[in-house]
Amino acid sequence: MARCLYDFDGDIHNGELSFSAGETIYITRQDIGDGWWEARSANGALGLVPETYVEIVSVPEPEFPPPPPPGMLPSAPALYPSNGFSGSPPDRGGGSVQQQQSFDEWDDDEWEDDDGESSNSTIGQNQELGGQGNFGLAAPKRENKKVSPGSEMSKYGTVKSSFSRFSHFAKSGGEAFLMGQTEDKVADSDKIRITDSPDGPIWLKEDSGYTCAVTSPKKESKMKGLKSFIAYQLQPSFSNIIVSRRYKHFDWLHGRLECKFVCIPIPPLPDKAVTGRYEEDFIQERMRQLQAWVDRMVRHPVISRSEVFLHFLTCTDDKKWKVGKRKAEKDEYQGGRFFQVLQTPNQPLVIRDVEGKMEVFCKFVLGMTENMKTLITVHHEYAKRQIGPFKREYTKIGASYKQLAQTFNLDTSPSSRTLTAAIDFTGDAFNDIGEMFAKQPPRDAYPLIESMYEYKGLLQTYPDALKVHEGAIGKVKECLKLQEENKMTESEVQNVVTKADTISYGTLAEMNHFQKERVVDFKHYMQNYLKEQIDFYKKLTSKLEDALHRYDNDNV
């Protein structure tokens, strides 16, 4: 039995159940997912309801099997079918009983054995593939329960969760925070501060920051060689203590950061790989991509100081690692509760101004996403021409001059021999230029393409964060309407507005952090690219000038 906390006008086409505040309904299923339960109303109508809109008021008594017929003694498993014991009933007096392994223990064992990266036995991670491909920065494919196929579309882009207009906001826990269902007291030491700046709200950076090097990948194994993996060494500058981490550790950290920081888009990790993982080129490429990911994380003023990230960077003891892992997975301030730790300026925000900024940023994200796709395609196609047609055409030119020099070599007069040597040198120069074009992409195009892929992956994580904010603004408007209808008091609505401001401050602070990082990054990208281009064409010009000097009047 559950009591309805708010009015809900369900969409019958989505199978939703409408109800009014104060109404009693009966929950029939709680495993639907995406923040929805199945329920039955008093008149017998069955449908889906958002779990944050209702409150459980009674739990049904457990059903026990009927007693066995006289003269029959059922086996112990039949008497205790669901308590996880094998054989005898539970010992209420504290005796020694072999219990089923706890979920936490099972999870640790599974986590330890699931290499996620390599195995000499049959590989079962193929479904994890499917990222964006070349140069690799794409989110690992995680299977989530979905009620309807496809992804939810909003004005901000494609949102990973699906189902209806309320699903993502409810699932993130934003609605529970907004409606005052989470009121825990947060210690000052746990608070994350946001301050105003000329550019708008920003995360307050409380220290000078640090760096972390990802180095020395090496192949290791366990289970007597049955499982192999690559371990990377991480060394943060604030401790200089080296810790060893595998790809699955990075993947676990990525998942925890996504769960905790709902208004901070977490950049995707490099793709998982099934084949070629022990080839030197792949290992070095993977290490460079992980270094780029770690660099972005340590530059973030919130993530770099978070307990779970520092645990990842510093823990060297296996037992302490597992304790910290469990603590992170049970973090009380993740999801919507993360907004409880934000300490924002006292200045109230104007909804219309905030919506205007969000609209502009939305267009920026969508536009930049398309720009990244275009730049990747353009530079990739040009690099292909450098390696193929450009090299081939310059080689043809060089060969034609070399053939001309062979013909001229039939004339053995001194003046002709000097000219022949100059033409032969010119042929070599064009051959060298062809090789220069073929070798140039790894110096300028490929690093730039990899950076574009990194930003493309980062931009694709923004719709989920922006959708949380969109849900908060939508809820505020709904509450203001209820106030007009005298269904909510002014103080209740003001409480919702204040908490929505907290979500807005967090979202705006992250938007400003993104823009600041983007300016620094793209300045660096373009400087490096243009320097390499200038250096390339200087070398090309020098080749042609050397060939030209062979034709000076003193020589020919």
Coordinates of C-alpha atoms in Angstrom, one line a residue:
M1 CA 0.0 0.0 0.0
A2 CA 1.3 3.5 -0.9
R3 CA 0.0 7.0 -0.4
C4 CA 0.2 9.5 -3.3
L5 CA 2.2 12.6 -2.4
Y6 CA 1.3 14.7 -5.4
D7 CA -1.1 14.9 -8.2
F8 CA 0.0 13.0 -11.3
D9 CA -1.6 13.3 -14.7
G10 CA -0.4 10.1 -16.4
D11 CA 0.0 9.6 -20.1
I12 CA -2.3 6.7 -21.0
H13 CA -0.4 6.0 -24.2
N14 CA 2.7 5.3 -22.1
G15 CA 0.8 3.1 -19.8
E16 CA 0.9 5.5 -16.9
L17 CA -1.6 5.6 -14.0
S18 CA -3.2 9.0 -13.0
F19 CA -3.8 9.7 -9.4
S20 CA -4.4 12.6 -6.9
A21 CA -2.5 13.7 -3.8
G22 CA -3.7 11.7 -0.8
E23 CA -5.0 8.8 -2.8
T24 CA -4.1 5.3 -1.8
I25 CA -2.8 2.9 -4.4
Y26 CA -1.2 -0.6 -4.3
I27 CA 2.3 -1.2 -5.6
T28 CA 2.4 -4.5 -7.6
R29 CA 5.9 -4.3 -9.0
Q30 CA 9.1 -2.4 -8.0
D31 CA 11.5 -3.8 -10.6
I32 CA 10.3 -1.7 -13.6
G33 CA 13.4 0.5 -13.6
D34 CA 14.1 4.1 -14.6
G35 CA 12.3 5.4 -11.5
W36 CA 9.0 3.8 -12.2
W37 CA 6.8 1.2 -10.4
E38 CA 3.7 -0.6 -11.4
A39 CA 0.6 0.1 -9.3
R40 CA -3.1 -0.6 -9.1
S41 CA -5.6 2.1 -8.1
A42 CA -8.6 1.5 -5.8
N43 CA -10.9 1.1 -8.8
G44 CA -8.7 -1.6 -10.3
A45 CA -6.8 0.4 -13.0
L46 CA -3.3 -0.8 -13.5
G47 CA -0.4 1.4 -14.7
L48 CA 3.0 2.9 -14.1
V49 CA 3.7 5.5 -11.5
P50 CA 6.9 7.6 -10.7
E51 CA 8.3 6.2 -7.5
T52 CA 9.2 9.6 -6.1
Y53 CA 5.5 10.6 -6.2
V54 CA 4.4 7.9 -3.7
E55 CA 5.3 6.8 -0.2
I56 CA 5.0 3.2 1.0
V57 CA 2.8 3.1 4.0
S58 CA 2.5 -0.7 4.6
V59 CA 4.4 -3.8 3.5
P60 CA 2.4 -7.1 3.1
E61 CA 3.1 -9.9 5.5
P62 CA 5.3 -12.6 4.0
E63 CA 3.4 -15.6 2.8
F64 CA 4.4 -19.0 4.4
P65 CA 3.7 -22.3 2.7
P66 CA 0.9 -24.4 4.2
P67 CA 1.8 -27.1 6.7
P68 CA 2.6 -30.5 5.2
P69 CA 0.0 -33.2 5.3
P70 CA 0.1 -35.6 8.3
G71 CA 2.8 -38.3 8.0
M72 CA 4.8 -36.4 5.5
L73 CA 8.1 -34.7 6.3
P74 CA 9.2 -32.3 3.6
S75 CA 12.8 -31.6 2.9
A76 CA 14.5 -28.6 4.5
P77 CA 14.8 -26.7 1.3
A78 CA 11.0 -26.9 0.9
L79 CA 10.5 -25.5 4.4
Y80 CA 12.9 -22.6 3.8
P81 CA 12.7 -21.9 0.1
S82 CA 14.0 -18.4 0.0
N83 CA 16.4 -17.7 2.9
G84 CA 19.6 -18.6 1.1
F85 CA 20.4 -21.6 3.2
S86 CA 21.1 -25.1 2.0
G87 CA 19.8 -27.8 4.2
S88 CA 18.8 -26.8 7.7
P89 CA 16.7 -23.9 9.0
P90 CA 18.4 -20.8 10.4
D91 CA 19.9 -21.0 13.8
R92 CA 18.1 -18.3 15.9
G93 CA 20.3 -18.9 18.8
G94 CA 23.6 -17.7 17.2
G95 CA 24.9 -21.2 16.3
S96 CA 27.4 -21.7 13.5
V97 CA 25.6 -21.9 10.2
Q98 CA 27.2 -21.8 6.7
Q99 CA 25.4 -18.8 5.1
Q100 CA 25.1 -17.7 1.5
Q101 CA 27.8 -15.3 0.6
S102 CA 26.7 -11.7 1.1
F103 CA 26.1 -9.4 -1.9
D104 CA 29.0 -7.2 -1.0
E105 CA 31.4 -10.2 -0.8
W106 CA 30.0 -11.6 -4.0
D107 CA 30.4 -8.3 -5.7
D108 CA 34.0 -8.0 -4.6
D109 CA 34.8 -11.5 -5.9
E110 CA 33.1 -10.9 -9.1
W111 CA 34.8 -7.6 -9.5
E112 CA 38.2 -9.1 -8.9
D113 CA 37.6 -12.0 -11.4
D114 CA 36.0 -10.0 -14.1
D115 CA 39.1 -8.8 -15.8
G116 CA 37.2 -6.7 -18.3
E117 CA 40.3 -6.5 -20.4
S118 CA 41.8 -9.9 -21.0
S119 CA 41.5 -13.6 -20.5
N120 CA 43.2 -16.7 -21.9
S121 CA 39.8 -18.4 -21.7
T122 CA 36.8 -17.8 -23.9
I123 CA 36.3 -14.0 -24.0
G124 CA 32.8 -12.8 -23.1
Q125 CA 33.2 -9.1 -23.3
N126 CA 32.3 -8.6 -27.0
Q127 CA 29.2 -6.8 -26.1
E128 CA 31.3 -4.2 -24.4
L129 CA 32.6 -3.1 -27.8
G130 CA 30.8 -0.6 -30.0
G131 CA 32.4 2.7 -29.1
Q132 CA 33.1 5.5 -31.6
G133 CA 36.1 3.7 -33.0
N134 CA 39.2 5.5 -34.3
F135 CA 41.4 7.1 -31.7
G136 CA 39.1 5.5 -29.3
L137 CA 37.5 7.9 -26.7
A138 CA 34.0 6.6 -26.3
A139 CA 31.9 5.6 -23.3
P140 CA 31.9 1.9 -22.4
K141 CA 28.6 0.3 -23.4
R142 CA 26.6 -0.4 -20.3
E143 CA 23.3 -2.3 -20.4
N144 CA 20.5 -0.6 -18.5
K145 CA 17.0 -1.8 -18.0
K146 CA 14.7 0.1 -20.3
V147 CA 11.0 0.0 -20.5
S148 CA 10.7 1.2 -24.1
P149 CA 13.3 1.0 -26.9
G150 CA 15.5 3.9 -28.0
S151 CA 16.7 6.9 -26.1
E152 CA 14.8 9.9 -24.8
M153 CA 15.2 12.9 -27.0
S154 CA 15.2 16.4 -25.5
K155 CA 16.2 19.8 -26.8
Y156 CA 19.7 19.1 -25.3
G157 CA 20.3 16.0 -27.4
T158 CA 20.0 12.3 -26.7
V159 CA 19.6 11.2 -23.1
K160 CA 20.7 7.7 -22.2
S161 CA 17.7 6.8 -20.1
S162 CA 14.4 6.3 -21.7
F163 CA 10.7 6.1 -21.0
S164 CA 8.8 9.3 -20.5
R165 CA 9.1 13.0 -19.7
F166 CA 9.8 12.4 -16.0
S167 CA 12.0 9.3 -16.1
H168 CA 15.5 10.9 -16.2
F169 CA 14.8 13.6 -13.6
A170 CA 13.1 11.0 -11.3
K171 CA 15.8 8.4 -11.8
S172 CA 18.6 10.9 -11.1
G173 CA 17.1 11.6 -7.7
G174 CA 16.7 15.3 -8.6
E175 CA 13.0 15.2 -7.9
A176 CA 13.4 13.7 -4.4
F177 CA 15.9 16.5 -3.6
L178 CA 13.6 19.2 -5.1
M179 CA 10.5 18.1 -3.2
G180 CA 12.2 18.0 0.2
Q181 CA 12.4 14.3 0.6
T182 CA 16.2 14.4 1.4
E183 CA 17.1 16.7 4.3
D184 CA 20.3 15.3 5.8
K185 CA 22.6 17.6 7.6
V186 CA 25.9 18.0 5.6
A187 CA 29.1 18.7 7.5
D188 CA 31.0 21.8 6.5
S189 CA 34.0 19.7 5.4
D190 CA 31.8 17.9 2.9
K191 CA 30.4 21.0 1.3
I192 CA 31.3 22.0 -2.2
R193 CA 31.3 25.8 -2.7
I194 CA 30.1 27.7 -5.7
T195 CA 30.9 31.4 -6.0
D196 CA 30.0 34.2 -8.3
S197 CA 32.4 35.5 -10.9
P198 CA 32.2 38.0 -13.8
D199 CA 31.5 35.0 -16.1
G200 CA 28.8 33.7 -13.7
P201 CA 28.8 30.9 -11.1
I202 CA 32.0 28.9 -10.8
W203 CA 33.3 26.0 -8.7
L204 CA 35.5 27.5 -5.9
K205 CA 39.0 26.1 -6.3
E206 CA 40.4 25.8 -2.8
D207 CA 43.9 24.6 -3.6
S208 CA 46.6 25.0 -6.2
G209 CA 45.8 21.7 -7.9
Y210 CA 48.1 18.8 -8.8
T211 CA 49.1 16.5 -11.6
C212 CA 49.1 12.7 -12.0
A213 CA 51.3 10.8 -14.4
V214 CA 50.2 7.5 -16.1
T215 CA 53.3 5.5 -17.0
S216 CA 55.1 2.2 -17.2
P217 CA 52.4 -0.2 -18.5
K218 CA 53.3 -3.8 -18.0
K219 CA 51.6 -7.2 -18.6
E220 CA 50.7 -9.1 -15.4
S221 CA 48.7 -12.2 -14.7
K222 CA 46.9 -14.1 -12.0
M223 CA 45.2 -17.5 -11.5
K224 CA 48.5 -19.2 -12.5
G225 CA 48.5 -17.4 -15.9
L226 CA 44.9 -18.1 -16.8
K227 CA 44.1 -14.4 -16.7
S228 CA 46.4 -11.7 -18.0
F229 CA 46.1 -7.9 -18.0
I230 CA 48.0 -4.7 -18.4
A231 CA 48.7 -2.6 -15.3
Y232 CA 49.4 1.1 -15.5
Q233 CA 51.4 3.0 -12.9
L234 CA 49.8 6.2 -11.5
Q235 CA 51.9 8.8 -9.6
P236 CA 50.1 11.9 -8.3
S237 CA 52.3 14.9 -7.6
F238 CA 51.0 15.6 -4.1
S239 CA 52.3 12.2 -2.8
N240 CA 54.7 10.8 -5.4
I241 CA 53.5 7.4 -4.3
I242 CA 53.0 5.0 -7.3
V243 CA 49.8 2.9 -7.5
S244 CA 49.0 0.2 -10.0
R245 CA 45.7 0.3 -11.8
R246 CA 44.1 -1.8 -14.5
Y247 CA 41.6 -0.7 -17.1
K248 CA 38.7 -2.3 -15.0
H249 CA 39.7 0.0 -12.1
F250 CA 39.4 3.0 -14.4
D251 CA 36.0 1.7 -15.6
W252 CA 34.8 1.2 -12.0
L253 CA 35.9 4.8 -11.1
H254 CA 34.1 6.1 -14.2
G255 CA 30.9 4.5 -13.1
R256 CA 31.2 5.8 -9.5
L257 CA 31.8 9.4 -10.8
E258 CA 28.8 9.2 -13.1
C259 CA 26.6 8.0 -10.2
K260 CA 27.8 10.7 -7.8
F261 CA 28.1 13.9 -9.8
V262 CA 24.8 14.1 -11.7
C263 CA 25.4 17.7 -12.9
I264 CA 29.0 17.1 -14.0
P265 CA 29.4 15.2 -17.3
I266 CA 32.2 12.6 -16.9
P267 CA 34.3 12.2 -20.1
P268 CA 34.2 8.7 -21.5
L269 CA 37.1 6.3 -21.2
P270 CA 38.9 4.8 -24.2
D271 CA 37.1 1.8 -25.7
K272 CA 37.6 -1.7 -24.4
A273 CA 39.4 -4.0 -26.7
V274 CA 39.3 -7.8 -27.2
T275 CA 42.1 -8.3 -29.7
G276 CA 45.5 -6.7 -29.9
R277 CA 45.5 -5.5 -26.3
Y278 CA 49.1 -6.7 -25.7
E279 CA 50.6 -5.1 -28.9
E280 CA 53.0 -2.3 -28.0
D281 CA 51.3 0.3 -30.2
F282 CA 47.9 -0.4 -28.6
I283 CA 49.4 -0.3 -25.1
Q284 CA 51.1 3.1 -25.7
E285 CA 48.0 4.5 -27.4
R286 CA 45.8 3.3 -24.5
M287 CA 48.2 4.8 -22.0
R288 CA 48.2 8.2 -23.8
Q289 CA 44.4 8.2 -23.8
L290 CA 44.1 7.3 -20.1
Q291 CA 46.6 10.1 -19.4
A292 CA 44.4 12.5 -21.2
W293 CA 41.4 11.3 -19.2
V294 CA 43.3 11.6 -15.9
D295 CA 44.6 15.1 -16.8
R296 CA 41.0 16.3 -17.4
M297 CA 39.9 14.8 -14.0
V298 CA 42.7 16.3 -12.0
R299 CA 42.0 19.7 -13.5
H300 CA 38.4 19.6 -12.3
P301 CA 38.0 21.5 -9.0
V302 CA 35.3 19.1 -7.7
I303 CA 36.3 15.7 -9.0
S304 CA 40.0 16.2 -8.2
R305 CA 39.2 16.7 -4.5
S306 CA 36.5 14.0 -4.3
E307 CA 37.0 11.1 -1.9
V308 CA 36.5 8.4 -4.4
F309 CA 39.0 9.9 -6.9
L310 CA 41.6 10.4 -4.3
H311 CA 41.1 6.8 -3.1
F312 CA 41.7 5.7 -6.7
L313 CA 44.9 7.7 -6.9
T314 CA 46.4 6.8 -3.5
C315 CA 45.3 3.5 -2.1
T316 CA 48.0 0.8 -2.2
D317 CA 46.5 -1.7 0.3
D318 CA 44.1 -4.4 -1.0
K319 CA 42.0 -4.5 2.1
K320 CA 41.8 -0.7 2.3
W321 CA 40.9 -0.6 -1.4
K322 CA 37.9 -2.9 -0.8
V323 CA 36.8 -0.9 2.1
G324 CA 37.0 2.3 0.1
K325 CA 35.3 0.7 -2.8
R326 CA 32.3 -0.3 -0.7
K327 CA 32.2 3.1 0.9
A328 CA 32.1 4.8 -2.5
E329 CA 29.4 2.5 -3.7
K330 CA 27.3 3.3 -0.6
D331 CA 28.0 7.0 -0.8
E332 CA 24.9 8.8 0.7
Y333 CA 25.5 11.9 -1.4
Q334 CA 25.3 10.5 -4.9
G335 CA 22.7 11.1 -7.5
G336 CA 20.2 13.7 -6.5
R337 CA 21.6 13.9 -3.0
F338 CA 24.8 15.4 -4.4
F339 CA 22.9 18.7 -4.6
Q340 CA 22.7 18.7 -0.8
V341 CA 26.5 19.2 -0.5
L342 CA 26.5 22.3 -2.7
Q343 CA 26.9 25.6 -0.9
T344 CA 25.7 28.3 -3.3
P345 CA 25.5 32.1 -3.3
N346 CA 22.5 33.6 -1.5
Q347 CA 21.4 35.5 -4.5
P348 CA 18.2 34.0 -6.0
L349 CA 18.2 33.2 -9.7
V350 CA 15.7 34.4 -12.2
I351 CA 14.2 31.4 -14.1
R352 CA 13.9 33.3 -17.4
D353 CA 17.6 34.3 -17.3
V354 CA 18.7 30.8 -16.4
E355 CA 16.6 29.3 -19.2
G356 CA 18.1 31.8 -21.6
K357 CA 21.6 30.7 -20.7
M358 CA 20.7 27.1 -20.9
E359 CA 19.2 27.6 -24.4
V360 CA 22.3 29.3 -25.6
F361 CA 24.5 26.5 -24.1
C362 CA 22.3 23.9 -25.6
K363 CA 22.8 25.3 -29.1
F364 CA 26.5 25.6 -28.4
V365 CA 26.8 21.9 -27.4
L366 CA 24.8 20.7 -30.4
G367 CA 26.7 23.0 -32.8
M368 CA 30.1 22.0 -31.4
T369 CA 29.2 18.3 -31.6
E370 CA 28.6 18.7 -35.3
N371 CA 31.8 20.8 -35.7
M372 CA 33.8 18.0 -34.1
K373 CA 32.3 15.4 -36.5
T374 CA 33.1 17.7 -39.5
L375 CA 36.7 18.4 -38.3
I376 CA 37.3 14.7 -37.7
T377 CA 36.1 13.8 -41.2
V378 CA 38.0 16.6 -43.0
H379 CA 41.3 16.0 -41.3
H380 CA 40.9 12.2 -41.6
E381 CA 40.3 12.4 -45.3
Y382 CA 43.2 14.8 -45.8
A383 CA 45.5 12.5 -43.8
K384 CA 44.4 9.6 -46.1
R385 CA 45.3 11.7 -49.2
Q386 CA 48.7 12.6 -47.7
I387 CA 49.5 8.9 -47.0
G388 CA 48.1 7.7 -50.4
P389 CA 47.6 10.0 -53.4
F390 CA 49.9 12.8 -52.3
K391 CA 52.8 10.4 -51.8
R392 CA 52.0 8.6 -55.0
E393 CA 51.8 11.8 -57.1
Y394 CA 55.0 13.3 -55.7
T395 CA 56.7 9.9 -56.3
K396 CA 55.5 10.0 -59.9
I397 CA 56.9 13.5 -60.4
G398 CA 60.2 12.4 -58.8
A399 CA 60.4 9.3 -61.0
S400 CA 59.8 11.3 -64.2
Y401 CA 62.7 13.6 -63.4
K402 CA 64.9 10.6 -62.5
Q403 CA 64.1 9.1 -65.9
L404 CA 64.9 12.4 -67.6
A405 CA 68.3 12.4 -65.8
Q406 CA 69.0 8.9 -67.1
T407 CA 68.4 10.1 -70.7
F408 CA 70.5 13.2 -70.2
N409 CA 73.3 11.1 -68.8
L410 CA 73.9 9.8 -72.3
D411 CA 75.6 13.1 -73.0
T412 CA 78.9 13.0 -71.2
S413 CA 80.0 16.6 -71.7
P414 CA 81.0 18.5 -68.5
S415 CA 78.2 21.1 -68.8
S416 CA 75.6 18.4 -69.4
R417 CA 76.8 16.2 -66.5
T418 CA 76.2 19.1 -64.1
L419 CA 72.7 19.7 -65.4
T420 CA 71.9 16.0 -65.3
A421 CA 73.0 15.8 -61.6
A422 CA 70.8 18.8 -60.7
I423 CA 67.8 17.2 -62.4
D424 CA 68.5 13.8 -60.7
F425 CA 68.7 15.7 -57.4
T426 CA 65.3 17.3 -58.2
G427 CA 63.8 13.9 -58.7
D428 CA 65.1 12.8 -55.3
A429 CA 63.7 16.0 -53.7
F430 CA 60.2 15.2 -55.0
N431 CA 60.5 11.6 -53.8
D432 CA 61.5 12.9 -50.3
I433 CA 58.6 15.4 -50.3
G434 CA 56.2 12.5 -51.0
E435 CA 57.6 10.6 -48.0
M436 CA 57.3 13.8 -45.9
F437 CA 53.6 14.0 -46.7
A438 CA 53.1 10.3 -45.8
K439 CA 54.8 10.7 -42.4
Q440 CA 53.2 14.1 -41.5
P441 CA 49.7 13.0 -40.2
P442 CA 51.1 11.4 -36.9
R443 CA 52.7 14.8 -36.2
D444 CA 49.7 17.1 -36.6
A445 CA 46.5 15.6 -38.0
Y446 CA 46.3 12.5 -35.7
P447 CA 46.8 14.4 -32.4
L448 CA 44.3 16.9 -33.5
I449 CA 41.8 14.2 -34.5
E450 CA 42.3 12.5 -31.2
S451 CA 41.6 15.7 -29.4
M452 CA 38.4 16.2 -31.4
Y453 CA 37.3 12.7 -30.5
E454 CA 37.9 13.4 -26.9
Y455 CA 35.7 16.5 -27.0
K456 CA 33.1 14.7 -29.2
G457 CA 32.8 12.1 -26.4
L458 CA 32.6 14.7 -23.7
L459 CA 29.9 16.7 -25.5
Q460 CA 27.8 13.5 -25.8
T461 CA 27.6 13.2 -22.0
Y462 CA 26.0 16.7 -21.6
P463 CA 22.4 15.8 -22.5
D464 CA 22.0 13.7 -19.3
A465 CA 23.3 16.5 -17.1
L466 CA 21.3 19.2 -18.8
K467 CA 18.1 17.0 -18.7
V468 CA 18.4 17.0 -14.8
H469 CA 18.3 20.8 -14.9
E470 CA 15.4 20.8 -17.4
G471 CA 13.4 18.6 -15.0
A472 CA 14.1 20.9 -12.1
I473 CA 12.8 24.0 -14.0
G474 CA 9.8 22.0 -15.2
K475 CA 9.0 21.0 -11.7
V476 CA 9.2 24.6 -10.5
K477 CA 6.8 25.8 -13.1
E478 CA 4.4 22.9 -12.1
C479 CA 4.6 24.0 -8.5
L480 CA 3.9 27.7 -9.3
K481 CA 0.8 26.5 -11.2
L482 CA -0.3 24.5 -8.2
Q483 CA 0.2 27.6 -6.0
E484 CA -2.1 29.5 -8.3
E485 CA -4.7 26.8 -7.8
N486 CA -4.2 26.9 -4.0
K487 CA -2.9 23.4 -4.0
M488 CA 0.5 24.4 -2.6
T489 CA 1.4 27.1 -0.1
E490 CA 3.8 29.9 -0.9
S491 CA 6.4 28.6 1.6
E492 CA 6.3 25.1 0.0
V493 CA 6.8 26.6 -3.5
Q494 CA 9.6 28.9 -2.3
N495 CA 11.4 25.8 -0.8
V496 CA 11.2 24.1 -4.2
V497 CA 12.4 27.3 -6.0
T498 CA 15.4 27.6 -3.6
K499 CA 16.4 24.0 -4.2
A500 CA 16.0 24.4 -8.0
D501 CA 18.4 27.4 -7.7
T502 CA 20.9 25.0 -6.1
I503 CA 20.6 22.7 -9.2
S504 CA 20.8 25.7 -11.5
Y505 CA 23.9 27.0 -9.7
G506 CA 25.6 23.6 -10.0
T507 CA 24.7 23.3 -13.7
L508 CA 25.9 26.8 -14.5
A509 CA 29.1 26.3 -12.6
E510 CA 29.9 23.2 -14.7
M511 CA 29.0 25.0 -17.9
N512 CA 31.4 27.8 -17.1
H513 CA 34.1 25.3 -16.2
F514 CA 33.6 23.6 -19.5
Q515 CA 34.0 26.8 -21.4
K516 CA 37.1 27.8 -19.5
E517 CA 38.7 24.4 -20.2
R518 CA 37.6 24.6 -23.9
V519 CA 39.4 27.9 -24.4
V520 CA 42.6 26.6 -22.9
D521 CA 42.4 23.3 -24.7
F522 CA 41.7 24.7 -28.2
K523 CA 44.3 27.3 -27.9
H524 CA 46.8 24.5 -27.2
Y525 CA 45.5 22.3 -30.0
M526 CA 45.6 25.0 -32.6
Q527 CA 49.0 26.2 -31.6
N528 CA 50.5 22.7 -31.8
Y529 CA 48.8 22.0 -35.1
L530 CA 49.9 25.2 -36.8
K531 CA 53.5 24.9 -35.4
E532 CA 53.7 21.4 -37.0
Q533 CA 52.3 22.7 -40.2
I534 CA 54.7 25.6 -40.4
D535 CA 57.6 23.3 -39.6
F536 CA 56.5 20.8 -42.3
Y537 CA 56.2 23.4 -45.0
K538 CA 59.6 25.0 -44.0
K539 CA 61.2 21.6 -44.5
L540 CA 59.4 21.2 -47.8
T541 CA 60.5 24.6 -48.9
S542 CA 64.1 23.8 -47.8
K543 CA 64.0 20.7 -50.0
L544 CA 62.9 22.7 -53.1
E545 CA 65.5 25.5 -52.3
D546 CA 68.3 22.9 -52.2
A547 CA 67.2 21.6 -55.5
L548 CA 67.1 25.1 -56.9
H549 CA 70.6 25.9 -55.8
R550 CA 71.8 23.0 -58.0
Y551 CA 70.9 25.1 -61.0
D552 CA 73.0 28.2 -60.0
N553 CA 75.0 29.7 -62.9
D554 CA 78.2 28.7 -61.2
N555 CA 77.3 25.1 -61.2
V556 CA 75.3 24.7 -64.5

